[in-house]
Short mmCIF file of N, CA and C in Angstrom, two decimals:
data_model
loop_
_atom_site.label_atom_id
_atom_site.label_comp_id
_atom_site.label_asym_id
_atom_site.label_seq_id
_atom_site.Cartn_x
_atom_site.Cartn_y
_atom_site.Cartn_z
N MET A 1 85.36 76.04 132.71
CA MET A 1 85.78 77.17 131.99
C MET A 1 85.81 76.89 130.54
N SER A 2 85.24 77.72 129.69
CA SER A 2 85.20 77.45 128.20
C SER A 2 86.54 77.85 127.63
N PRO A 3 86.92 77.26 126.42
CA PRO A 3 88.24 77.50 125.81
C PRO A 3 88.22 79.00 125.46
N LEU A 4 87.15 79.68 125.17
CA LEU A 4 87.16 81.07 124.82
C LEU A 4 87.63 81.97 125.96
N SER A 5 87.23 81.52 127.18
CA SER A 5 87.58 82.37 128.30
C SER A 5 89.03 82.29 128.65
N ARG A 6 89.71 81.18 128.25
CA ARG A 6 91.11 81.03 128.44
C ARG A 6 91.98 81.72 127.45
N ALA A 7 91.30 81.99 126.27
CA ALA A 7 92.15 82.67 125.21
C ALA A 7 92.61 84.07 125.62
N PRO A 8 93.90 84.34 125.33
CA PRO A 8 94.34 85.72 125.71
C PRO A 8 93.59 86.88 125.05
N ARG A 9 93.34 87.85 125.73
CA ARG A 9 92.57 89.05 125.17
C ARG A 9 93.42 89.78 124.29
N GLU A 10 92.94 90.25 123.14
CA GLU A 10 93.64 91.13 122.32
C GLU A 10 93.79 92.45 122.87
N PRO A 11 94.90 93.06 122.80
CA PRO A 11 95.08 94.38 123.23
C PRO A 11 94.17 95.41 122.53
N ALA A 12 93.72 96.39 123.20
CA ALA A 12 92.91 97.43 122.61
C ALA A 12 93.69 98.14 121.47
N ARG A 13 93.08 98.32 120.38
CA ARG A 13 93.85 98.89 119.16
C ARG A 13 93.87 100.41 119.38
N VAL A 14 95.09 100.91 119.06
CA VAL A 14 95.29 102.35 119.06
C VAL A 14 95.12 102.90 117.61
N SER A 15 94.38 103.92 117.55
CA SER A 15 94.20 104.62 116.24
C SER A 15 94.99 105.86 116.19
N GLN A 16 95.48 106.20 115.05
CA GLN A 16 96.27 107.49 114.88
C GLN A 16 95.30 108.46 114.21
N PHE A 17 95.46 109.80 114.73
CA PHE A 17 94.74 110.90 114.18
C PHE A 17 95.64 112.04 113.87
N LEU A 18 95.34 112.84 112.82
CA LEU A 18 96.11 114.04 112.58
C LEU A 18 95.33 115.13 113.25
N GLY A 19 96.08 115.93 114.10
CA GLY A 19 95.40 117.12 114.73
C GLY A 19 95.66 118.23 113.85
N PHE A 20 94.69 119.16 113.75
CA PHE A 20 94.91 120.41 113.02
C PHE A 20 93.90 121.51 113.67
N SER A 21 94.38 122.81 113.45
CA SER A 21 93.61 123.86 114.03
C SER A 21 92.73 124.46 112.93
N LEU A 22 91.57 124.89 113.38
CA LEU A 22 90.55 125.46 112.45
C LEU A 22 89.82 126.51 113.31
N ALA A 23 89.94 127.72 112.98
CA ALA A 23 89.25 128.87 113.67
C ALA A 23 89.42 128.78 115.17
N GLY A 24 90.59 128.47 115.60
CA GLY A 24 90.88 128.55 117.07
C GLY A 24 90.55 127.19 117.86
N GLU A 25 89.98 126.24 117.25
CA GLU A 25 89.77 124.94 117.89
C GLU A 25 90.61 123.86 117.20
N THR A 26 90.86 122.83 117.98
CA THR A 26 91.69 121.70 117.50
C THR A 26 90.75 120.59 117.11
N TYR A 27 90.92 120.08 115.85
CA TYR A 27 90.09 118.94 115.39
C TYR A 27 91.10 117.85 115.00
N ALA A 28 90.59 116.65 114.74
CA ALA A 28 91.47 115.56 114.29
C ALA A 28 90.74 114.67 113.30
N ILE A 29 91.45 114.14 112.38
CA ILE A 29 90.87 113.22 111.36
C ILE A 29 91.76 112.00 111.46
N GLU A 30 91.10 110.79 111.31
CA GLU A 30 91.82 109.50 111.33
C GLU A 30 92.88 109.52 110.32
N LEU A 31 94.09 109.24 110.69
CA LEU A 31 95.20 109.23 109.73
C LEU A 31 95.08 108.33 108.48
N LEU A 32 94.34 107.21 108.65
CA LEU A 32 94.14 106.37 107.53
C LEU A 32 93.38 107.06 106.34
N ARG A 33 92.68 108.04 106.65
CA ARG A 33 91.82 108.83 105.63
C ARG A 33 92.66 109.84 104.96
N ILE A 34 93.83 110.13 105.39
CA ILE A 34 94.63 111.26 104.91
C ILE A 34 95.60 110.80 103.86
N ARG A 35 95.68 111.40 102.64
CA ARG A 35 96.54 111.02 101.60
C ARG A 35 97.87 111.82 101.77
N GLU A 36 97.69 113.12 102.03
CA GLU A 36 98.95 113.96 102.18
C GLU A 36 98.52 115.32 102.64
N ILE A 37 99.52 116.10 102.97
CA ILE A 37 99.32 117.56 103.41
C ILE A 37 100.16 118.35 102.44
N ILE A 38 99.54 119.36 101.95
CA ILE A 38 100.32 120.16 101.02
C ILE A 38 100.11 121.70 101.44
N GLU A 39 101.10 122.51 100.99
CA GLU A 39 101.04 123.94 101.15
C GLU A 39 99.82 124.58 100.41
N HIS A 40 99.38 125.62 100.95
CA HIS A 40 98.32 126.42 100.28
C HIS A 40 98.71 126.77 98.85
N VAL A 41 97.85 126.52 97.89
CA VAL A 41 98.06 126.89 96.48
C VAL A 41 96.90 127.70 96.08
N PRO A 42 96.99 128.48 95.05
CA PRO A 42 95.82 129.20 94.55
C PRO A 42 94.67 128.32 94.21
N ILE A 43 93.47 128.71 94.61
CA ILE A 43 92.24 127.94 94.38
C ILE A 43 91.44 128.57 93.23
N THR A 44 91.00 127.77 92.31
CA THR A 44 90.16 128.21 91.21
C THR A 44 88.72 128.18 91.69
N ARG A 45 88.13 129.30 91.70
CA ARG A 45 86.74 129.42 92.05
C ARG A 45 85.87 128.71 90.99
N VAL A 46 84.81 128.11 91.39
CA VAL A 46 83.84 127.48 90.48
C VAL A 46 82.55 128.09 90.70
N PRO A 47 81.93 128.75 89.71
CA PRO A 47 80.63 129.46 89.92
C PRO A 47 79.53 128.45 90.31
N GLY A 48 78.74 128.93 91.16
CA GLY A 48 77.60 128.12 91.57
C GLY A 48 77.81 127.12 92.75
N MET A 49 79.05 127.10 93.23
CA MET A 49 79.31 126.16 94.36
C MET A 49 78.74 126.72 95.75
N PRO A 50 78.41 125.84 96.59
CA PRO A 50 78.06 126.33 97.96
C PRO A 50 79.27 127.01 98.62
N PRO A 51 78.94 127.88 99.56
CA PRO A 51 80.11 128.55 100.22
C PRO A 51 81.11 127.62 100.87
N THR A 52 80.70 126.49 101.27
CA THR A 52 81.58 125.55 101.88
C THR A 52 82.68 125.06 100.92
N VAL A 53 82.34 124.90 99.67
CA VAL A 53 83.32 124.51 98.64
C VAL A 53 83.97 125.77 98.05
N LEU A 54 85.30 125.92 98.43
CA LEU A 54 85.98 127.11 97.95
C LEU A 54 86.30 127.11 96.50
N GLY A 55 86.42 125.90 95.92
CA GLY A 55 86.81 125.78 94.50
C GLY A 55 87.59 124.55 94.32
N VAL A 56 88.53 124.57 93.34
CA VAL A 56 89.26 123.40 93.13
C VAL A 56 90.77 123.76 92.99
N ILE A 57 91.65 122.82 93.17
CA ILE A 57 93.09 122.88 92.99
C ILE A 57 93.48 121.83 92.04
N SER A 58 94.61 122.01 91.40
CA SER A 58 95.25 120.98 90.60
C SER A 58 96.30 120.29 91.50
N LEU A 59 96.13 119.01 91.65
CA LEU A 59 97.12 118.17 92.38
C LEU A 59 97.69 117.16 91.45
N ARG A 60 98.91 117.47 90.99
CA ARG A 60 99.53 116.55 90.04
C ARG A 60 98.63 116.25 88.79
N GLY A 61 97.96 117.32 88.37
CA GLY A 61 97.16 117.16 87.20
C GLY A 61 95.69 116.81 87.45
N ARG A 62 95.41 116.39 88.74
CA ARG A 62 94.07 116.00 89.03
C ARG A 62 93.27 117.09 89.74
N VAL A 63 91.97 117.19 89.36
CA VAL A 63 91.14 118.22 89.97
C VAL A 63 90.71 117.80 91.42
N VAL A 64 90.99 118.63 92.33
CA VAL A 64 90.65 118.34 93.72
C VAL A 64 89.86 119.44 94.32
N PRO A 65 88.59 119.12 94.68
CA PRO A 65 87.69 120.18 95.34
C PRO A 65 88.29 120.52 96.74
N VAL A 66 88.19 121.81 97.11
CA VAL A 66 88.68 122.17 98.44
C VAL A 66 87.45 122.68 99.28
N VAL A 67 87.39 122.20 100.54
CA VAL A 67 86.30 122.51 101.41
C VAL A 67 86.80 123.28 102.64
N ASP A 68 86.07 124.27 103.02
CA ASP A 68 86.50 125.00 104.22
C ASP A 68 85.47 124.50 105.32
N LEU A 69 85.94 123.75 106.25
CA LEU A 69 85.10 123.15 107.29
C LEU A 69 84.61 124.22 108.25
N ALA A 70 85.38 125.36 108.44
CA ALA A 70 84.91 126.43 109.30
C ALA A 70 83.67 127.07 108.78
N VAL A 71 83.58 127.24 107.44
CA VAL A 71 82.34 127.79 106.85
C VAL A 71 81.32 126.73 106.98
N ARG A 72 81.64 125.44 106.82
CA ARG A 72 80.61 124.40 107.00
C ARG A 72 80.00 124.38 108.34
N PHE A 73 80.83 124.86 109.36
CA PHE A 73 80.42 124.88 110.75
C PHE A 73 79.63 126.22 111.07
N GLY A 74 79.50 127.06 110.07
CA GLY A 74 78.79 128.36 110.22
C GLY A 74 79.67 129.51 110.73
N LEU A 75 80.97 129.29 110.56
CA LEU A 75 81.95 130.38 111.01
C LEU A 75 82.27 131.19 109.86
N GLU A 76 82.86 132.33 110.15
CA GLU A 76 83.37 133.20 109.05
C GLU A 76 84.65 132.71 108.42
N PRO A 77 84.83 133.00 107.13
CA PRO A 77 86.16 132.66 106.52
C PRO A 77 87.24 133.31 107.18
N ARG A 78 88.49 132.70 107.38
CA ARG A 78 89.62 133.27 108.03
C ARG A 78 90.64 133.74 107.01
N PRO A 79 91.53 134.69 107.50
CA PRO A 79 92.60 135.03 106.52
C PRO A 79 93.60 133.95 106.36
N LEU A 80 94.15 133.89 105.14
CA LEU A 80 95.23 132.92 104.87
C LEU A 80 96.53 133.27 105.58
N THR A 81 97.26 132.39 106.10
CA THR A 81 98.55 132.69 106.80
C THR A 81 99.62 131.77 106.10
N ARG A 82 100.84 131.97 106.49
CA ARG A 82 101.90 131.10 105.98
C ARG A 82 101.77 129.69 106.41
N TRP A 83 100.91 129.42 107.42
CA TRP A 83 100.73 128.05 107.98
C TRP A 83 99.46 127.41 107.38
N THR A 84 98.67 128.17 106.62
CA THR A 84 97.46 127.60 105.98
C THR A 84 97.83 126.49 105.07
N CYS A 85 97.16 125.43 105.09
CA CYS A 85 97.52 124.30 104.27
C CYS A 85 96.28 123.51 103.90
N PHE A 86 96.46 122.51 103.00
CA PHE A 86 95.33 121.61 102.64
C PHE A 86 95.68 120.21 103.19
N VAL A 87 94.71 119.62 103.87
CA VAL A 87 94.79 118.20 104.26
C VAL A 87 94.03 117.57 103.16
N ILE A 88 94.75 116.65 102.35
CA ILE A 88 94.06 115.90 101.29
C ILE A 88 93.59 114.58 101.85
N VAL A 89 92.28 114.44 101.89
CA VAL A 89 91.59 113.26 102.43
C VAL A 89 90.96 112.43 101.35
N GLU A 90 90.67 111.18 101.74
CA GLU A 90 89.98 110.36 100.78
C GLU A 90 88.58 110.04 101.25
N VAL A 91 87.57 110.34 100.36
CA VAL A 91 86.18 109.94 100.71
C VAL A 91 85.62 109.10 99.64
N LEU A 92 84.62 108.40 99.82
CA LEU A 92 83.94 107.59 98.82
C LEU A 92 82.79 108.39 98.24
N LEU A 93 82.82 108.67 97.02
CA LEU A 93 81.71 109.33 96.28
C LEU A 93 81.13 108.39 95.29
N GLU A 94 79.93 108.01 95.51
CA GLU A 94 79.24 106.99 94.64
C GLU A 94 80.15 105.75 94.49
N GLY A 95 80.83 105.35 95.53
CA GLY A 95 81.62 104.11 95.58
C GLY A 95 83.00 104.26 95.06
N GLU A 96 83.39 105.44 94.58
CA GLU A 96 84.77 105.73 94.03
C GLU A 96 85.54 106.50 95.10
N PRO A 97 86.77 106.06 95.34
CA PRO A 97 87.60 106.94 96.24
C PRO A 97 87.96 108.28 95.57
N THR A 98 87.74 109.32 96.24
CA THR A 98 87.98 110.61 95.65
C THR A 98 88.77 111.48 96.72
N ALA A 99 89.72 112.22 96.19
CA ALA A 99 90.50 113.14 96.95
C ALA A 99 89.77 114.44 97.16
N ILE A 100 89.71 114.95 98.38
CA ILE A 100 89.16 116.23 98.77
C ILE A 100 90.14 116.98 99.57
N GLY A 101 90.29 118.33 99.28
CA GLY A 101 91.18 119.14 100.10
C GLY A 101 90.49 119.76 101.21
N VAL A 102 90.89 119.72 102.44
CA VAL A 102 90.29 120.30 103.58
C VAL A 102 91.28 121.45 104.01
N LEU A 103 90.73 122.69 104.03
CA LEU A 103 91.60 123.85 104.44
C LEU A 103 91.82 123.81 105.84
N ALA A 104 93.08 123.83 106.37
CA ALA A 104 93.43 123.91 107.73
C ALA A 104 94.24 125.09 108.07
N ASP A 105 93.99 125.80 109.24
CA ASP A 105 94.77 126.93 109.64
C ASP A 105 96.24 126.44 109.89
N THR A 106 96.41 125.38 110.57
CA THR A 106 97.72 124.76 110.89
C THR A 106 97.52 123.31 111.05
N VAL A 107 98.64 122.52 110.85
CA VAL A 107 98.61 121.13 111.13
C VAL A 107 99.44 120.93 112.39
N ASN A 108 98.98 120.25 113.39
CA ASN A 108 99.66 120.21 114.64
C ASN A 108 100.50 118.96 114.84
N GLU A 109 99.82 117.72 115.04
CA GLU A 109 100.70 116.58 115.40
C GLU A 109 99.80 115.35 115.13
N VAL A 110 100.48 114.19 115.13
CA VAL A 110 99.80 112.92 114.96
C VAL A 110 99.57 112.41 116.40
N LEU A 111 98.34 111.98 116.65
CA LEU A 111 97.95 111.54 118.01
C LEU A 111 97.64 110.06 118.02
N ASP A 112 98.08 109.40 119.04
CA ASP A 112 97.76 107.99 119.20
C ASP A 112 96.63 107.92 120.28
N LEU A 113 95.50 107.42 119.92
CA LEU A 113 94.38 107.35 120.83
C LEU A 113 93.84 105.92 120.86
N GLY A 114 93.77 105.43 122.12
CA GLY A 114 93.19 104.10 122.22
C GLY A 114 91.67 104.27 122.51
N PRO A 115 90.92 103.19 122.56
CA PRO A 115 89.45 103.25 122.85
C PRO A 115 89.20 103.96 124.13
N GLU A 116 90.04 103.84 125.11
CA GLU A 116 89.82 104.42 126.40
C GLU A 116 90.05 105.92 126.38
N ASP A 117 90.68 106.47 125.28
CA ASP A 117 90.97 107.84 125.19
C ASP A 117 89.89 108.60 124.48
N ILE A 118 88.88 107.84 123.92
CA ILE A 118 87.78 108.47 123.10
C ILE A 118 86.48 108.45 123.85
N GLU A 119 85.87 109.68 124.03
CA GLU A 119 84.63 109.77 124.64
C GLU A 119 83.59 110.11 123.62
N PRO A 120 82.28 109.90 123.95
CA PRO A 120 81.21 110.27 123.02
C PRO A 120 81.27 111.80 122.76
N PRO A 121 80.79 112.21 121.53
CA PRO A 121 80.86 113.65 121.21
C PRO A 121 80.06 114.41 122.24
N PRO A 122 80.52 115.66 122.60
CA PRO A 122 79.79 116.49 123.54
C PRO A 122 78.50 116.99 122.94
N THR A 123 77.50 117.13 123.70
CA THR A 123 76.15 117.58 123.16
C THR A 123 76.10 119.12 123.07
N PHE A 124 77.04 119.85 123.72
CA PHE A 124 77.05 121.22 123.63
C PHE A 124 78.50 121.81 123.81
N GLY A 125 78.65 123.09 123.54
CA GLY A 125 80.06 123.72 123.75
C GLY A 125 80.98 123.61 122.55
N THR A 126 80.62 123.13 121.38
CA THR A 126 81.51 123.16 120.27
C THR A 126 80.86 123.91 119.17
N ARG A 127 81.65 124.45 118.24
CA ARG A 127 81.17 125.20 117.19
C ARG A 127 80.72 124.18 116.05
N ALA A 128 81.30 123.04 116.00
CA ALA A 128 80.95 121.92 115.02
C ALA A 128 79.66 121.34 115.45
N PRO A 129 78.73 121.09 114.58
CA PRO A 129 77.53 120.34 114.87
C PRO A 129 77.82 118.94 115.42
N VAL A 130 77.15 118.44 116.41
CA VAL A 130 77.37 117.21 117.02
C VAL A 130 77.36 116.01 115.93
N ASP A 131 76.43 116.24 114.99
CA ASP A 131 76.39 115.15 113.93
C ASP A 131 77.69 114.95 113.15
N PHE A 132 78.58 116.06 113.15
CA PHE A 132 79.78 115.93 112.43
C PHE A 132 80.98 115.38 113.22
N LEU A 133 80.66 115.12 114.49
CA LEU A 133 81.73 114.59 115.42
C LEU A 133 81.67 113.07 115.63
N ARG A 134 82.81 112.41 115.58
CA ARG A 134 82.95 111.00 115.86
C ARG A 134 83.15 110.81 117.32
N GLY A 135 83.71 111.74 117.97
CA GLY A 135 83.96 111.66 119.45
C GLY A 135 84.81 112.75 119.97
N LEU A 136 85.26 112.65 121.20
CA LEU A 136 86.10 113.56 121.83
C LEU A 136 87.39 112.86 122.29
N GLY A 137 88.47 113.20 121.68
CA GLY A 137 89.70 112.52 122.07
C GLY A 137 90.46 113.17 123.26
N ARG A 138 90.81 112.39 124.28
CA ARG A 138 91.52 112.90 125.41
C ARG A 138 92.97 112.87 125.20
N ARG A 139 93.60 114.01 125.38
CA ARG A 139 95.11 114.11 125.20
C ARG A 139 95.62 114.81 126.40
N GLU A 140 96.21 114.15 127.31
CA GLU A 140 96.66 114.67 128.61
C GLU A 140 95.60 115.51 129.24
N GLN A 141 95.78 116.82 129.41
CA GLN A 141 94.76 117.58 130.05
C GLN A 141 93.82 118.30 129.06
N THR A 142 93.94 117.95 127.76
CA THR A 142 93.04 118.66 126.76
C THR A 142 92.14 117.67 126.06
N PHE A 143 91.23 118.17 125.32
CA PHE A 143 90.33 117.36 124.52
C PHE A 143 90.39 117.86 123.02
N ILE A 144 90.29 116.85 122.10
CA ILE A 144 90.35 117.29 120.68
C ILE A 144 89.06 116.69 120.02
N LEU A 145 88.45 117.46 119.15
CA LEU A 145 87.27 117.05 118.52
C LEU A 145 87.64 116.15 117.31
N LEU A 146 87.09 114.93 117.37
CA LEU A 146 87.37 113.98 116.28
C LEU A 146 86.23 113.99 115.27
N LEU A 147 86.59 114.43 113.96
CA LEU A 147 85.61 114.60 113.00
C LEU A 147 85.27 113.29 112.32
N ASP A 148 83.96 113.18 111.95
CA ASP A 148 83.46 112.11 111.14
C ASP A 148 83.35 112.53 109.74
N LEU A 149 84.40 112.23 108.90
CA LEU A 149 84.52 112.74 107.58
C LEU A 149 83.38 112.44 106.69
N ASP A 150 82.80 111.19 106.87
CA ASP A 150 81.69 110.85 105.99
C ASP A 150 80.46 111.65 106.24
N ARG A 151 80.31 112.27 107.42
CA ARG A 151 79.18 113.11 107.74
C ARG A 151 79.51 114.52 107.33
N VAL A 152 80.78 115.00 107.66
CA VAL A 152 81.10 116.44 107.39
C VAL A 152 81.11 116.68 105.88
N LEU A 153 81.68 115.76 105.07
CA LEU A 153 81.75 116.10 103.68
C LEU A 153 80.56 115.44 102.99
N SER A 154 79.50 116.16 102.87
CA SER A 154 78.30 115.71 102.26
C SER A 154 78.48 115.33 100.82
N THR A 155 78.07 114.14 100.41
CA THR A 155 78.14 113.71 99.08
C THR A 155 77.54 114.56 98.09
N ARG A 156 76.36 115.10 98.36
CA ARG A 156 75.59 115.93 97.41
C ARG A 156 76.42 117.19 97.03
N GLU A 157 77.02 117.89 98.09
CA GLU A 157 77.80 119.09 97.82
C GLU A 157 79.07 118.81 96.97
N LEU A 158 79.70 117.67 97.34
CA LEU A 158 80.97 117.35 96.68
C LEU A 158 80.80 116.89 95.31
N LEU A 159 79.64 116.13 94.97
CA LEU A 159 79.38 115.77 93.57
C LEU A 159 79.08 116.99 92.80
N GLY A 160 78.43 117.98 93.39
CA GLY A 160 78.04 119.26 92.76
C GLY A 160 79.41 119.98 92.31
N ALA A 161 80.36 119.96 93.24
CA ALA A 161 81.65 120.64 92.99
C ALA A 161 82.38 119.92 91.83
N LEU A 162 82.43 118.55 91.86
CA LEU A 162 83.05 117.92 90.77
C LEU A 162 82.41 118.03 89.46
N ALA A 163 81.03 118.00 89.44
CA ALA A 163 80.23 118.21 88.22
C ALA A 163 80.48 119.64 87.65
N GLY A 164 80.67 120.57 88.48
CA GLY A 164 80.87 121.92 88.05
C GLY A 164 82.08 122.14 87.31
N VAL A 165 83.10 121.28 87.49
CA VAL A 165 84.47 121.45 86.72
C VAL A 165 84.53 120.44 85.57
N GLY A 166 83.46 119.61 85.36
CA GLY A 166 83.48 118.80 84.22
C GLY A 166 84.37 117.58 84.33
N THR A 167 84.47 117.00 85.66
CA THR A 167 85.28 115.81 85.74
C THR A 167 84.60 114.52 85.43
#
């Protein structure tokens, strides 16, 4: 028996995700990518932006583009409610960490998912394109769509949003 086979196995790592609702479906983003959650504030529209980019907000004096993922998934814009909020995430744009606001209808809960709780993305039956999904998280009797932020938030669109406001 080799020394490696006698070594204790590391327990599978549990990852945490923030669940949120968007146009009637539940999605989740890895918690490590989230900076904060803030209430909805007025959005400043920026001319020439793609429909996915709603505009920008001021977050403690910094310009933060806001993206509506429902529109990105080809759905109609939804009315704002008292539960509408922004999930501020961090993405790398040209190697620089950049804050992006993701419009959410509601924020639900933090989920602990181990590797055994994550299935490959479904090939059909979701409104989000499969390319935007990291997997399908199993939570008791339900499933949650796990988003791949690096694919959902296209660098080209976001750089256009930031350039449009002169940052």
